[in-house]
XYZ file of C-alpha atoms in Angstrom:
363
model
C -14.845 -10.905 8.344
C -13.133 -7.719 7.346
C -10.523 -6.530 4.634
C -8.600 -3.757 3.215
C -9.734 -2.434 -0.044
C -8.098 -4.856 -2.790
C -6.629 -7.406 -0.613
C -7.802 -11.026 0.157
C -11.445 -11.960 -1.128
C -13.211 -9.160 1.052
C -10.579 -6.601 -0.144
C -11.772 -7.423 -3.736
C -15.322 -7.583 -2.943
C -14.837 -3.916 -1.388
C -13.038 -2.664 -4.033
C -15.719 -3.822 -6.723
C -18.636 -3.030 -4.851
C -20.056 -6.094 -5.136
C -19.924 -10.001 -4.435
C -16.476 -11.842 -5.329
C -15.711 -15.273 -5.710
C -12.354 -16.723 -5.703
C -10.719 -20.482 -5.656
C -8.780 -20.493 -2.856
C -5.869 -22.633 -4.056
C -5.864 -20.216 -7.289
C -5.130 -17.283 -4.677
C -2.282 -19.133 -2.718
C -0.484 -20.111 -6.476
C -0.696 -16.671 -7.961
C 2.374 -14.183 -6.982
C 0.222 -11.205 -7.628
C -1.816 -11.682 -4.732
C -0.954 -10.679 -1.129
C -0.167 -14.182 0.517
C -2.098 -14.716 3.623
C -1.693 -17.544 6.296
C -5.240 -17.857 6.580
C -5.802 -18.665 2.457
C -3.028 -21.328 2.847
C -4.704 -23.237 5.671
C -8.130 -22.911 4.192
C -6.936 -23.955 1.096
C -6.770 -27.363 2.184
C -9.994 -27.740 3.828
C -12.325 -25.684 1.153
C -12.597 -25.114 -2.667
C -13.326 -21.446 -3.003
C -14.813 -18.691 -0.986
C -17.497 -15.961 -1.749
C -17.604 -12.765 -0.037
C -20.700 -10.883 0.064
C -21.227 -6.913 1.342
C -23.057 -6.043 4.322
C -24.747 -2.330 3.548
C -25.956 -0.131 6.348
C -29.796 -0.164 6.551
C -29.787 3.420 6.455
C -26.996 4.452 3.971
C -27.125 2.113 1.027
C -23.526 3.170 0.209
C -21.988 2.459 3.527
C -20.426 -1.298 4.265
C -20.751 -2.024 7.493
C -19.474 -5.750 7.278
C -18.565 -8.396 4.577
C -20.032 -11.888 4.878
C -17.323 -14.299 3.649
C -18.447 -18.116 2.988
C -16.491 -20.954 2.461
C -17.321 -24.033 0.287
C -16.063 -27.248 1.171
C -14.640 -29.636 -1.681
C -17.386 -31.946 -2.761
C -20.175 -29.288 -2.104
C -22.802 -28.931 -4.820
C -22.329 -25.339 -5.308
C -18.531 -25.679 -5.359
C -19.043 -28.520 -8.334
C -21.093 -25.936 -10.110
C -18.521 -23.137 -9.738
C -16.010 -25.013 -11.075
C -16.508 -23.486 -14.412
C -17.133 -19.859 -13.115
C -20.493 -19.804 -14.285
C -22.153 -18.017 -11.445
C -25.585 -18.225 -13.522
C -25.705 -21.760 -12.223
C -26.356 -20.815 -8.403
C -28.031 -17.598 -9.581
C -31.140 -18.577 -6.881
C -28.350 -19.340 -4.348
C -26.302 -15.841 -4.723
C -29.949 -14.032 -4.506
C -30.848 -15.989 -1.507
C -27.352 -14.908 0.317
C -27.722 -11.224 -0.811
C -31.262 -11.297 1.127
C -29.599 -12.662 3.836
C -26.889 -10.050 3.977
C -30.107 -7.484 3.927
C -31.427 -9.391 7.145
C -27.772 -9.430 8.750
C -27.668 -5.737 8.614
C -31.085 -5.239 10.098
C -30.201 -7.743 12.929
C -26.834 -5.529 13.480
C -28.885 -2.529 13.664
C -30.949 -3.775 16.126
C -28.267 -5.380 18.237
C -26.366 -1.864 18.231
C -29.523 0.048 19.620
C -29.970 -2.929 22.437
C -26.278 -2.213 23.373
C -26.535 1.618 23.318
C -29.708 1.174 25.551
C -28.069 -1.495 28.006
C -25.008 0.770 28.331
C -27.524 3.605 29.168
C -28.765 1.934 32.039
C -25.929 0.499 33.541
C -24.567 3.923 33.466
C -27.730 5.003 35.354
C -27.140 2.234 38.247
C -23.826 3.144 38.913
C -23.694 5.345 41.736
C -20.511 7.431 43.408
C -19.502 4.986 45.376
C -19.296 2.530 42.970
C -17.080 4.484 40.824
C -15.082 5.079 43.921
C -14.197 1.671 44.527
C -13.435 0.859 40.930
C -10.926 4.059 40.582
C -9.784 3.136 44.132
C -8.913 -0.300 42.644
C -6.976 0.822 39.895
C -4.906 2.910 41.769
C -3.808 -0.226 44.164
C -3.252 -1.936 40.657
C -0.774 1.035 39.603
C 1.094 0.959 43.179
C 1.558 -2.715 43.162
C 3.002 -2.607 39.709
C 5.784 0.012 40.520
C 4.071 3.124 38.805
C 3.481 4.916 41.852
C 5.852 4.455 44.841
C 4.801 6.491 47.304
C 1.327 8.851 47.771
C 3.539 12.090 48.745
C 5.745 12.102 45.881
C 5.462 15.073 43.253
C 6.234 12.732 40.578
C 5.385 9.361 39.150
C 8.131 6.922 38.775
C 8.192 4.855 35.906
C 9.596 1.272 36.037
C 13.431 1.197 35.248
C 13.592 4.989 35.804
C 16.020 3.965 38.856
C 18.663 2.560 36.340
C 22.153 3.762 35.957
C 22.905 5.457 32.794
C 25.063 2.672 31.542
C 22.570 0.179 32.493
C 19.944 2.112 30.234
C 22.212 2.261 27.499
C 23.090 -1.444 27.410
C 19.271 -2.224 27.429
C 18.856 0.305 24.707
C 21.639 -1.459 22.630
C 20.178 -4.962 23.199
C 16.703 -3.713 21.850
C 18.383 -1.978 19.058
C 20.312 -4.698 17.736
C 17.422 -7.315 18.267
C 15.648 -5.599 15.484
C 18.436 -6.467 13.205
C 17.328 -10.108 13.465
C 14.087 -9.188 11.498
C 10.672 -10.019 11.789
C 10.732 -13.641 10.502
C 8.495 -12.829 7.648
C 8.307 -14.832 4.668
C 9.883 -13.186 1.293
C 7.243 -12.960 -1.379
C 6.738 -15.877 -3.937
C 8.425 -16.416 -7.430
C 6.468 -15.645 -10.132
C 4.675 -18.731 -12.260
C 5.358 -18.563 -15.911
C 2.003 -17.062 -16.817
C 2.743 -14.027 -14.935
C 6.447 -13.764 -16.181
C 5.328 -13.750 -19.660
C 2.556 -10.928 -18.820
C 5.621 -8.844 -17.130
C 7.995 -9.619 -20.181
C 5.285 -8.268 -22.464
C 4.638 -5.443 -20.458
C 8.025 -4.213 -20.044
C 9.114 -5.162 -23.731
C 6.269 -2.704 -25.092
C 6.426 0.107 -22.278
C 10.303 0.322 -22.967
C 10.080 -0.305 -26.776
C 7.573 2.857 -27.599
C 9.610 5.730 -25.624
C 13.193 4.037 -27.006
C 11.431 3.932 -30.442
C 9.969 7.729 -30.127
C 13.671 8.458 -28.600
C 15.500 6.840 -31.868
C 13.400 7.971 -34.591
C 12.044 11.479 -33.913
C 14.848 12.929 -31.984
C 18.265 11.042 -32.738
C 17.846 10.627 -36.556
C 16.016 13.976 -36.955
C 19.165 15.484 -35.258
C 17.021 16.695 -32.321
C 19.782 15.404 -29.867
C 18.918 18.341 -27.480
C 15.791 16.077 -26.875
C 15.225 13.182 -24.740
C 12.755 10.505 -23.538
C 14.505 7.740 -22.305
C 15.832 7.671 -19.050
C 17.499 4.991 -16.538
C 14.954 5.472 -14.026
C 12.723 3.817 -16.644
C 13.895 0.649 -15.886
C 12.679 0.598 -12.305
C 9.528 2.261 -13.087
C 8.778 -0.976 -15.446
C 9.830 -3.251 -12.906
C 7.148 -1.556 -10.559
C 4.295 -1.521 -13.330
C 4.948 -4.607 -15.064
C 6.029 -7.052 -11.976
C 4.268 -5.683 -8.710
C 1.090 -3.806 -10.274
C -0.476 -4.274 -6.909
C 2.204 -2.171 -5.188
C 1.032 1.189 -3.818
C 4.072 2.892 -5.279
C 2.858 1.623 -8.559
C -0.260 3.299 -9.234
C -0.817 6.348 -11.418
C -1.134 9.136 -8.664
C 1.988 8.206 -7.272
C 3.987 7.881 -10.495
C 2.475 11.233 -12.187
C 2.702 13.526 -9.108
C 6.262 12.046 -8.336
C 7.692 12.651 -11.515
C 6.419 16.205 -11.331
C 7.845 16.896 -7.715
C 11.153 15.062 -7.885
C 12.535 16.726 -11.155
C 11.340 20.069 -10.018
C 13.383 19.677 -6.906
C 16.114 18.345 -8.626
C 16.111 21.404 -11.031
C 15.717 24.259 -8.405
C 18.605 22.472 -6.142
C 20.763 22.547 -9.908
C 20.297 26.428 -9.979
C 21.851 27.312 -6.902
C 24.677 24.416 -7.394
C 28.356 25.467 -7.629
C 29.253 23.728 -11.151
C 32.891 23.768 -12.334
C 32.843 25.904 -15.617
C 29.640 27.872 -15.094
C 28.706 31.103 -13.574
C 25.747 30.833 -11.759
C 24.403 33.791 -9.828
C 23.333 33.175 -5.892
C 24.910 29.668 -6.423
C 26.233 28.245 -2.871
C 25.684 24.692 -2.506
C 28.616 22.256 -3.374
C 27.892 19.755 -6.186
C 28.876 16.679 -3.869
C 26.122 18.255 -1.239
C 23.567 18.670 -4.031
C 24.033 15.037 -4.926
C 22.595 14.064 -1.403
C 20.255 16.974 -1.056
C 18.510 16.360 -4.154
C 17.315 12.765 -3.331
C 16.844 13.428 0.483
C 14.359 16.678 -0.212
C 12.367 14.679 -2.939
C 11.823 11.719 -0.984
C 11.004 13.362 2.279
C 8.493 16.034 0.498
C 6.806 13.341 -1.899
C 6.216 11.631 1.667
C 4.813 14.377 2.877
C 2.812 14.929 -0.041
C 1.522 11.203 -0.048
C 3.041 10.438 -3.469
C 5.821 8.712 -2.578
C 7.683 7.117 -6.020
C 10.993 5.438 -5.878
C 11.494 5.781 -9.975
C 10.540 9.733 -9.546
C 13.689 9.759 -7.213
C 16.089 8.275 -9.806
C 14.621 10.260 -12.323
C 15.757 13.539 -10.237
C 19.376 11.758 -9.889
C 19.461 11.417 -13.053
C 19.001 15.090 -13.841
C 21.526 16.088 -11.186
C 24.309 13.719 -12.333
C 23.288 14.501 -16.305
C 25.340 15.860 -18.556
C 25.095 19.107 -20.024
C 22.584 18.301 -22.718
C 20.265 17.150 -20.040
C 20.970 20.434 -17.800
C 20.244 22.851 -20.793
C 16.673 21.087 -20.759
C 16.146 23.367 -17.632
C 12.250 23.157 -16.350
C 11.158 21.231 -19.474
C 12.846 18.429 -18.200
C 9.819 18.063 -16.016
C 7.404 17.730 -19.322
C 9.820 15.509 -21.528
C 11.479 12.874 -20.408
C 9.762 12.611 -16.945
C 6.427 13.345 -17.371
C 5.798 12.494 -21.169
C 8.022 9.343 -20.344
C 5.816 7.932 -17.240
C 2.682 8.672 -18.723
C 3.206 6.342 -21.647
C 4.331 3.542 -19.362
C 1.336 3.948 -17.335
C -1.054 4.220 -20.343
C 0.881 0.562 -21.340
C 0.398 -0.665 -17.855
C -3.325 -0.045 -17.906
C -3.490 -2.049 -21.379
C -1.518 -4.967 -20.618
C -1.952 -5.542 -16.907
C -5.841 -5.829 -17.231
C -5.384 -8.620 -20.170
C -4.712 -10.916 -17.392
C -7.450 -12.258 -15.329
C -5.398 -12.181 -12.317
C -4.360 -8.492 -12.430
C -6.351 -5.488 -11.545
C -4.378 -2.155 -12.504
C -4.830 0.699 -10.854
C -5.766 0.131 -7.210
C -6.832 3.547 -7.149
C -6.331 6.836 -9.177
């Protein structure tokens, strides 16, 4: 079996770098784990699954395969693992780990045999055999209509003889067919335990920057400083309700909250604003309000650090009042970077208290 890092039993084993044991029904009921059809079907027949990593014989850090074993209901090993105490089946686990080493050696031998077989096969094919195979492919292309005449100076693609109106009609039909959707299932609703973890994470993650904003800045008459933004609500949703999302990882959040506000500040410096005389300003304010998110999203996508709340943070600066604009480049440090860092730190503490959550997926 194979899987992406962090997805499914195989992906969790790949992420941890060691054996992974999971009860299948718990994976199906857990809304924080990506739902897969094979686990829904397997949970009806099997109690749990164990994934073992198969390492390359020449490179002990390279994983060449993942061995996933399913334990049926009523099996001796499954009954022992109901308490999740792996020490009761330690001998069996060691046996399976040794089996994985033998499997890696067997895969290496099969690879060598296959390479030698391909080499001998290439040596046996003479020029006439290769010519017959190529001519057979040409005949297939001719029969399918990809090539009409041998003397033609261009290849004719099926459909190229259609009229312009017919092509437009076909394109329109294909385009609106996409609107029907791919019939994918929506994400399942969270259970009460997951909802409680989300509640605790959100209330702590918002309460700390809110209290700092109120007691340090508002009561001490430092009203030119802010720490709370509307984008923090979107950030809290991703961090505490969807921590497995790639957009909720620390790298995406912190880099995004540096790049997006920087773009907003740079565009604001060349934006024509009523009542302000800016040297070199030439962009109308209504154009800048669309240009800031467009540039922020595109540049973050190119940089590989796309984060939706960071774009909301940039728009908060663009639409902010004069007290926010007066912060200038310091807006990147506070509230953008300081506020997001506090919420990421709280997410590290709260999310990992849940046995079903693993945060972050990457740094």
